[in-house]
């Protein structure tokens, strides 16, 4: 655990870590709140799936584009504009009951204006700490990210159940503005300039490790969104028109987050081997499959805590893969694609879970989650030959220039 004390001694690290966590926290809330808000407004989960799908399309477009714009316009202008626009759109969805098509259009704009906080902060990290501490910082970031993806739905369920889904959306917008401002005003954000990439948009996808990280992140996060929706449905009484879930679902999801936090701190900073990503995904898959044995609150909490031990370490592995295999000028765009995969995964997993809940109840969403994790594990196993072996190595971006061999006449 000494690695985390060393990290805290680096100037700016603690502020960047906490502020970006606050700015990204709404991303973990939105899928569940939108699912509940639209289901309540229109009377079925399929309508919620349409809105979430529209949001995912916007996110798919915005991720790499907004990340690349940070290299042209700077981090602060891009982050500030997108944060304000996205928050305003969320408030509009919360307070206005509009036809489904218009609401879906607003959700598309929410996706298009999603602030690129994730690629921004992961581009900053190599400039904040030396290479021998970067694995520890990615591990700590992954544990914090799990608080976003798992604790975010807990907060969403609790706020929505007590005050309504409209208030929940406004709370998410508040986190986005306040956390975004805190992060944007960090001195580190102003001091680091991302060089312009010399290649066209999307050229980074020629690197197998970026494609692997994006695809794995998509299925991995989609599985969480699905099981979170299933847990909420499992503890929502039949015929409850509010659709707000209950305190039981919050307890189960909090235990899931606790397992991930423990796993991230104990395992995530360990040197990554080519098989590490697969092993960590299989841990989560085992916990998810065990959820099908019983929907008892303590059984679900226990097996998800155990499965969660592999969650943050898997995210840390993805960050290590990207940071060690791309150039610094391409890091923001690479993380933009990875972030897009994860954000689209949230919306897609929630949408699939919504349809499954309508068809088969809470167990249907758990089956969807397990299926997504199984595909994720297959991808990680098939991609093992391209994954780096970081044992005994410092994590640092590839050099911007390479050696040019000129043949002698």
Coordinates of C-alpha atoms in Angstrom, one line a residue:
X1 CA 0.0 0.0 0.0
X2 CA 3.1 2.3 0.1
X3 CA 2.6 3.0 -3.5
X4 CA -0.5 5.1 -2.7
X5 CA 1.4 7.2 -0.2
X6 CA 4.1 7.9 -2.8
X7 CA 1.4 8.9 -5.3
X8 CA -0.1 11.4 -2.8
X9 CA 3.3 13.2 -2.5
X10 CA 3.2 14.2 -6.2
X11 CA 1.9 17.8 -6.6
X12 CA -1.6 18.0 -8.0
X13 CA -2.4 14.2 -8.0
X14 CA -4.9 14.3 -5.1
X15 CA -6.9 17.2 -6.5
X16 CA -7.0 15.8 -10.0
X17 CA -8.1 12.4 -8.8
X18 CA -10.9 13.7 -6.6
X19 CA -12.1 16.4 -8.9
X20 CA -12.3 14.2 -12.0
X21 CA -14.1 11.6 -9.9
X22 CA -16.7 14.2 -9.1
X23 CA -17.0 15.3 -12.7
X24 CA -17.4 11.8 -14.0
X25 CA -19.8 10.7 -11.2
X26 CA -22.9 11.5 -13.3
X27 CA -21.9 9.0 -15.9
X28 CA -22.6 6.3 -13.4
X29 CA -26.0 7.7 -12.4
X30 CA -27.5 8.5 -15.8
X31 CA -28.2 5.1 -17.2
X32 CA -30.3 4.0 -14.2
X33 CA -32.0 7.4 -13.7
X34 CA -32.9 7.7 -17.4
X35 CA -34.2 4.1 -17.3
X36 CA -36.4 4.9 -14.3
X37 CA -37.4 8.4 -15.5
X38 CA -38.5 7.3 -19.0
X39 CA -40.2 4.1 -17.7
X40 CA -42.2 6.2 -15.3
X41 CA -43.1 8.9 -17.9
X42 CA -44.0 6.5 -20.8
X43 CA -45.1 3.4 -18.9
X44 CA -42.7 0.8 -20.2
X45 CA -39.0 -0.2 -20.3
X46 CA -38.8 -0.4 -24.1
X47 CA -39.3 3.4 -24.4
X48 CA -36.5 3.8 -21.9
X49 CA -34.4 1.5 -24.1
X50 CA -35.1 3.8 -27.1
X51 CA -34.0 6.9 -25.2
X52 CA -30.8 5.2 -23.9
X53 CA -30.0 3.9 -27.4
X54 CA -30.2 7.5 -28.7
X55 CA -27.9 8.6 -26.0
X56 CA -25.4 5.8 -26.9
X57 CA -25.4 6.9 -30.5
X58 CA -24.4 10.4 -29.5
X59 CA -21.7 9.1 -27.2
X60 CA -20.3 6.9 -29.9
X61 CA -19.9 10.0 -32.1
X62 CA -18.6 12.4 -29.5
X63 CA -16.0 10.3 -27.6
X64 CA -13.1 10.4 -30.1
X65 CA -14.2 13.7 -31.8
X66 CA -14.2 15.7 -28.5
X67 CA -11.0 14.1 -27.4
X68 CA -9.3 15.0 -30.6
X69 CA -10.6 18.6 -30.3
X70 CA -8.7 18.9 -27.0
X71 CA -5.5 18.7 -29.0
X72 CA -6.6 21.5 -31.2
X73 CA -8.5 23.8 -28.9
X74 CA -7.1 22.8 -25.5
X75 CA -8.6 20.9 -22.6
X76 CA -10.3 23.7 -20.8
X77 CA -12.5 25.2 -23.6
X78 CA -13.7 21.7 -24.7
X79 CA -14.5 20.5 -21.2
X80 CA -16.2 23.7 -20.1
X81 CA -18.5 23.9 -23.1
X82 CA -19.5 20.3 -23.2
X83 CA -20.2 20.2 -19.4
X84 CA -22.5 23.2 -19.5
X85 CA -24.4 22.0 -22.6
X86 CA -24.8 18.4 -21.3
X87 CA -26.1 19.6 -17.9
X88 CA -28.6 21.9 -19.5
X89 CA -30.0 19.1 -21.6
X90 CA -30.4 16.8 -18.6
X91 CA -32.4 19.5 -16.8
X92 CA -34.6 19.9 -19.9
X93 CA -35.4 16.1 -20.0
X94 CA -36.1 16.2 -16.2
X95 CA -38.6 19.1 -16.2
X96 CA -40.3 18.8 -19.6
X97 CA -42.7 15.9 -20.5
X98 CA -42.3 15.8 -24.3
X99 CA -43.2 13.3 -27.0
X100 CA -40.9 10.2 -27.0
X101 CA -39.3 11.2 -30.3
X102 CA -38.3 14.7 -29.0
X103 CA -37.0 13.2 -25.7
X104 CA -34.9 10.7 -27.7
X105 CA -33.5 13.7 -29.7
X106 CA -32.5 15.4 -26.5
X107 CA -30.9 12.2 -25.3
X108 CA -28.9 12.1 -28.6
X109 CA -27.7 15.6 -27.8
X110 CA -26.8 14.5 -24.3
X111 CA -24.5 11.9 -25.8
X112 CA -23.0 14.3 -28.3
X113 CA -22.1 16.8 -25.6
X114 CA -20.8 14.3 -23.0
X115 CA -17.7 15.9 -21.5
X116 CA -14.5 14.0 -22.4
X117 CA -13.2 14.0 -18.8
X118 CA -12.0 10.4 -18.9
X119 CA -9.6 10.8 -21.9
X120 CA -8.5 14.2 -20.5
X121 CA -7.5 12.8 -17.0
X122 CA -5.8 9.7 -18.4
X123 CA -3.8 11.8 -20.7
X124 CA -2.7 13.9 -17.7
X125 CA -1.6 11.0 -15.5
X126 CA 1.7 10.3 -17.3
X127 CA 2.7 13.9 -16.8
X128 CA 1.8 13.9 -13.1
X129 CA 3.8 10.9 -11.8
X130 CA 7.0 9.0 -12.9
X131 CA 6.7 5.9 -15.0
X132 CA 7.3 3.5 -12.1
X133 CA 4.2 4.9 -10.2
X134 CA 1.8 5.1 -13.2
X135 CA 0.5 1.5 -12.6
X136 CA -0.4 2.5 -9.1
X137 CA -2.2 5.6 -10.2
X138 CA -4.1 3.7 -12.9
X139 CA -5.1 1.2 -10.2
X140 CA -6.3 4.0 -7.9
X141 CA -8.2 5.6 -10.8
X142 CA -9.8 2.3 -11.6
X143 CA -11.0 1.8 -8.0
X144 CA -12.4 5.4 -8.1
X145 CA -14.0 4.6 -11.4
X146 CA -15.8 1.7 -9.8
X147 CA -17.3 4.1 -7.3
X148 CA -18.7 5.9 -10.4
X149 CA -20.1 2.9 -12.1
X150 CA -21.4 1.1 -9.0
X151 CA -21.9 3.8 -6.4
X152 CA -23.4 6.1 -9.1
X153 CA -26.5 3.8 -9.5
X154 CA -26.8 3.5 -5.7
X155 CA -27.0 7.3 -5.4
X156 CA -29.4 7.4 -8.4
X157 CA -31.7 4.8 -6.8
X158 CA -31.7 6.4 -3.4
X159 CA -32.3 10.0 -4.7
X160 CA -34.9 8.8 -7.1
X161 CA -36.8 6.8 -4.5
X162 CA -36.9 9.6 -2.1
X163 CA -37.3 12.7 -4.3
X164 CA -38.3 11.4 -7.7
X165 CA -36.4 10.8 -11.0
X166 CA -36.6 14.4 -12.1
X167 CA -34.6 15.5 -9.0
X168 CA -32.2 12.6 -9.7
X169 CA -31.5 14.0 -13.2
X170 CA -30.9 17.5 -11.8
X171 CA -28.5 16.1 -9.2
X172 CA -26.5 14.4 -11.9
X173 CA -26.4 17.7 -13.8
X174 CA -25.2 19.4 -10.6
X175 CA -22.4 16.9 -10.2
X176 CA -21.4 17.5 -13.8
X177 CA -21.2 21.3 -13.5
X178 CA -19.5 21.5 -10.1
X179 CA -17.2 18.6 -10.5
X180 CA -16.3 19.7 -14.1
X181 CA -15.5 23.3 -12.9
X182 CA -13.3 21.9 -10.1
X183 CA -11.4 19.7 -12.5
X184 CA -11.1 22.3 -15.3
X185 CA -9.7 24.9 -12.9
X186 CA -6.9 22.5 -11.7
X187 CA -3.5 23.9 -12.5
X188 CA -2.4 20.6 -14.0
X189 CA -5.2 20.8 -16.6
X190 CA -3.9 24.3 -17.7
X191 CA -0.3 23.3 -17.8
X192 CA -0.5 20.2 -20.0
X193 CA -1.0 20.7 -23.7
X194 CA -1.8 17.7 -25.9
X195 CA 0.2 17.8 -29.1
X196 CA -1.7 17.7 -32.4
X197 CA -1.8 14.2 -33.8
X198 CA -0.3 14.0 -37.3
X199 CA -2.7 11.2 -38.3
X200 CA -6.3 11.4 -39.3
X201 CA -9.2 10.8 -37.0
X202 CA -9.6 7.0 -36.4
X203 CA -6.1 6.1 -37.5
X204 CA -5.3 5.1 -33.9
X205 CA -7.7 2.2 -34.4
X206 CA -5.0 0.5 -36.5
X207 CA -3.4 -0.3 -33.2
X208 CA -4.8 -3.7 -32.0
X209 CA -4.4 -2.8 -28.4
X210 CA -6.8 0.2 -28.8
X211 CA -9.4 -1.9 -30.5
X212 CA -9.1 -4.6 -27.9
X213 CA -9.4 -2.1 -25.0
X214 CA -12.5 -0.5 -26.6
X215 CA -14.3 -3.8 -27.3
X216 CA -13.5 -5.3 -23.9
X217 CA -14.5 -2.0 -22.2
X218 CA -17.8 -2.0 -24.1
X219 CA -18.9 -5.5 -23.0
X220 CA -17.5 -5.2 -19.5
X221 CA -19.4 -2.0 -18.7
X222 CA -22.5 -3.1 -20.5
X223 CA -22.6 -6.1 -18.2
X224 CA -22.6 -3.8 -15.1
X225 CA -25.4 -1.7 -16.5
X226 CA -27.5 -4.8 -17.1
X227 CA -27.0 -6.3 -13.7
X228 CA -27.6 -3.0 -12.0
X229 CA -30.9 -2.7 -13.8
X230 CA -31.7 -6.3 -12.8
X231 CA -30.9 -5.7 -9.1
X232 CA -33.2 -2.7 -9.1
X233 CA -36.0 -4.7 -10.7
X234 CA -35.4 -7.6 -8.3
X235 CA -36.3 -5.3 -5.3
X236 CA -39.0 -3.3 -7.0
X237 CA -42.4 -4.6 -5.8
X238 CA -44.7 -5.9 -8.6
X239 CA -47.1 -3.2 -9.7
X240 CA -45.1 -0.4 -8.2
X241 CA -45.9 2.4 -10.7
X242 CA -43.1 4.6 -9.3
X243 CA -40.5 2.2 -10.5
X244 CA -38.0 3.6 -8.1
X245 CA -36.5 0.4 -6.7
X246 CA -35.7 0.2 -3.0
X247 CA -33.1 0.5 -0.3
X248 CA -32.3 -3.2 -0.8
X249 CA -31.0 -2.7 -4.3
X250 CA -28.8 0.1 -3.0
X251 CA -27.3 -2.2 -0.4
X252 CA -26.5 -4.9 -2.9
X253 CA -24.9 -2.4 -5.4
X254 CA -22.9 -0.8 -2.5
X255 CA -21.4 -4.3 -1.7
X256 CA -20.6 -4.7 -5.4
X257 CA -18.7 -1.4 -5.2
X258 CA -17.0 -2.4 -2.0
X259 CA -15.6 -5.6 -3.6
X260 CA -14.3 -3.6 -6.6
X261 CA -12.7 -1.0 -4.3
X262 CA -10.9 -3.7 -2.3
X263 CA -9.8 -5.5 -5.5
X264 CA -8.5 -2.3 -7.0
X265 CA -6.4 -1.4 -4.0
X266 CA -5.0 -4.9 -3.5
X267 CA -4.6 -6.3 -7.0
X268 CA -4.9 -3.5 -9.6
X269 CA -1.4 -2.0 -9.1
X270 CA 0.3 -5.4 -9.7
X271 CA 2.4 -5.7 -12.9
X272 CA 0.1 -6.7 -15.8
X273 CA 0.8 -9.9 -17.7
X274 CA -0.9 -10.9 -21.0
X275 CA -3.3 -13.2 -19.2
X276 CA -4.2 -10.7 -16.3
X277 CA -7.1 -9.1 -18.1
X278 CA -8.8 -12.5 -18.8
X279 CA -8.4 -13.7 -15.2
X280 CA -9.9 -10.5 -13.8
X281 CA -12.9 -10.7 -16.1
X282 CA -13.5 -14.4 -15.2
X283 CA -13.7 -13.4 -11.5
X284 CA -16.5 -11.0 -12.3
X285 CA -18.3 -13.6 -14.5
X286 CA -18.2 -16.1 -11.7
X287 CA -19.9 -13.7 -9.3
X288 CA -22.5 -12.8 -11.8
X289 CA -23.4 -16.4 -12.6
X290 CA -23.9 -17.1 -8.9
X291 CA -26.5 -14.3 -8.8
X292 CA -28.8 -16.7 -10.6
X293 CA -28.9 -19.1 -7.7
X294 CA -31.0 -16.8 -5.5
X295 CA -32.3 -13.2 -5.4
X296 CA -31.9 -13.1 -1.6
X297 CA -30.3 -9.7 -0.7
X298 CA -27.4 -11.2 1.3
X299 CA -26.7 -13.9 -1.2
X300 CA -26.5 -11.3 -4.0
X301 CA -24.5 -8.9 -1.9
X302 CA -21.9 -11.7 -1.1
X303 CA -21.4 -13.1 -4.6
X304 CA -21.3 -9.6 -6.1
X305 CA -18.7 -8.5 -3.5
X306 CA -16.5 -11.5 -4.5
X307 CA -17.0 -10.9 -8.2
X308 CA -16.3 -7.2 -7.7
X309 CA -12.8 -8.0 -6.6
X310 CA -11.9 -8.4 -10.3
X311 CA -13.7 -5.3 -11.6
X312 CA -11.3 -2.4 -10.8
X313 CA -8.2 -4.5 -11.6
X314 CA -9.7 -5.2 -15.0
X315 CA -10.2 -1.4 -15.7
X316 CA -6.6 -0.8 -14.5
X317 CA -5.3 -3.4 -17.0
X318 CA -7.2 -1.6 -19.8
X319 CA -5.6 1.7 -18.9
X320 CA -2.1 0.1 -18.7
X321 CA -2.6 -1.4 -22.1
X322 CA -3.4 1.9 -23.8
X323 CA -0.8 4.0 -22.0
X324 CA 2.0 1.6 -22.8
X325 CA 1.2 1.1 -26.5
X326 CA 0.3 4.5 -28.0
X327 CA 2.1 7.8 -28.5
X328 CA 1.3 10.7 -26.1
X329 CA -0.1 12.8 -29.0
X330 CA -2.6 10.0 -29.6
X331 CA -3.4 9.1 -26.0
X332 CA -6.4 11.4 -25.7
X333 CA -8.0 10.0 -28.9
X334 CA -7.2 6.4 -27.9
X335 CA -8.9 7.0 -24.5
X336 CA -11.7 8.7 -26.3
X337 CA -12.4 5.5 -28.2
X338 CA -12.1 3.4 -25.0
X339 CA -14.4 5.8 -23.2
X340 CA -16.9 5.8 -26.0
X341 CA -16.9 2.0 -25.8
X342 CA -17.6 2.1 -22.0
X343 CA -20.2 4.9 -22.2
X344 CA -22.1 3.2 -25.0
X345 CA -21.8 0.0 -23.1
X346 CA -23.7 1.6 -20.2
X347 CA -26.6 2.7 -22.4
X348 CA -26.6 -0.6 -24.4
X349 CA -26.5 -2.8 -21.3
X350 CA -29.4 -0.8 -19.7
X351 CA -31.4 -1.0 -22.9
X352 CA -30.9 -4.8 -23.3
X353 CA -31.7 -5.2 -19.6
X354 CA -34.9 -3.2 -19.9
X355 CA -36.2 -5.4 -22.7
X356 CA -35.1 -8.6 -20.7
X357 CA -36.9 -7.3 -17.6
X358 CA -40.1 -6.8 -19.5
X359 CA -39.8 -10.3 -20.9
X360 CA -38.5 -12.4 -18.0
X361 CA -38.1 -10.2 -14.9
X362 CA -34.9 -9.5 -12.9
X363 CA -33.3 -12.9 -13.8
X364 CA -33.5 -11.9 -17.4
X365 CA -31.3 -8.9 -16.8
X366 CA -28.8 -11.1 -14.9
X367 CA -28.6 -13.5 -17.8
X368 CA -27.9 -10.6 -20.1
X369 CA -25.1 -9.4 -17.9
X370 CA -23.5 -12.9 -17.7
X371 CA -23.8 -13.2 -21.5
X372 CA -22.0 -9.9 -22.0
X373 CA -19.3 -10.9 -19.6
X374 CA -18.8 -14.2 -21.4
X375 CA -18.3 -12.4 -24.7
X376 CA -15.9 -10.1 -23.0
X377 CA -13.9 -13.0 -21.7
X378 CA -13.7 -14.6 -25.1
X379 CA -12.4 -11.4 -26.6
X380 CA -9.7 -11.1 -23.9
X381 CA -8.6 -14.7 -24.4
X382 CA -8.5 -14.3 -28.2
X383 CA -6.5 -11.0 -27.9
X384 CA -3.9 -12.3 -25.5
X385 CA -1.2 -12.4 -28.1
X386 CA -1.4 -8.6 -28.6
X387 CA -1.4 -7.6 -24.9
X388 CA 1.8 -6.3 -23.4
X389 CA 3.8 -8.0 -20.7
X390 CA 4.5 -5.2 -18.2
X391 CA 6.3 -7.2 -15.6
X392 CA 9.5 -5.3 -14.7
X393 CA 8.7 -2.4 -17.1
X394 CA 7.8 1.2 -16.5
X395 CA 4.6 2.3 -18.1
X396 CA 5.2 5.2 -20.5
X397 CA 3.8 6.3 -23.9
X398 CA 5.6 5.4 -27.1
X399 CA 8.1 8.0 -28.3
X400 CA 6.7 10.5 -30.8
X401 CA 9.5 9.8 -33.2
X402 CA 11.3 6.6 -34.2
X403 CA 14.6 5.7 -35.7
X404 CA 14.9 6.2 -39.4
X405 CA 17.4 4.0 -41.2
X406 CA 18.9 5.6 -44.3
X407 CA 20.6 3.1 -46.7
X408 CA 24.1 4.0 -47.8
X409 CA 24.7 4.4 -51.5

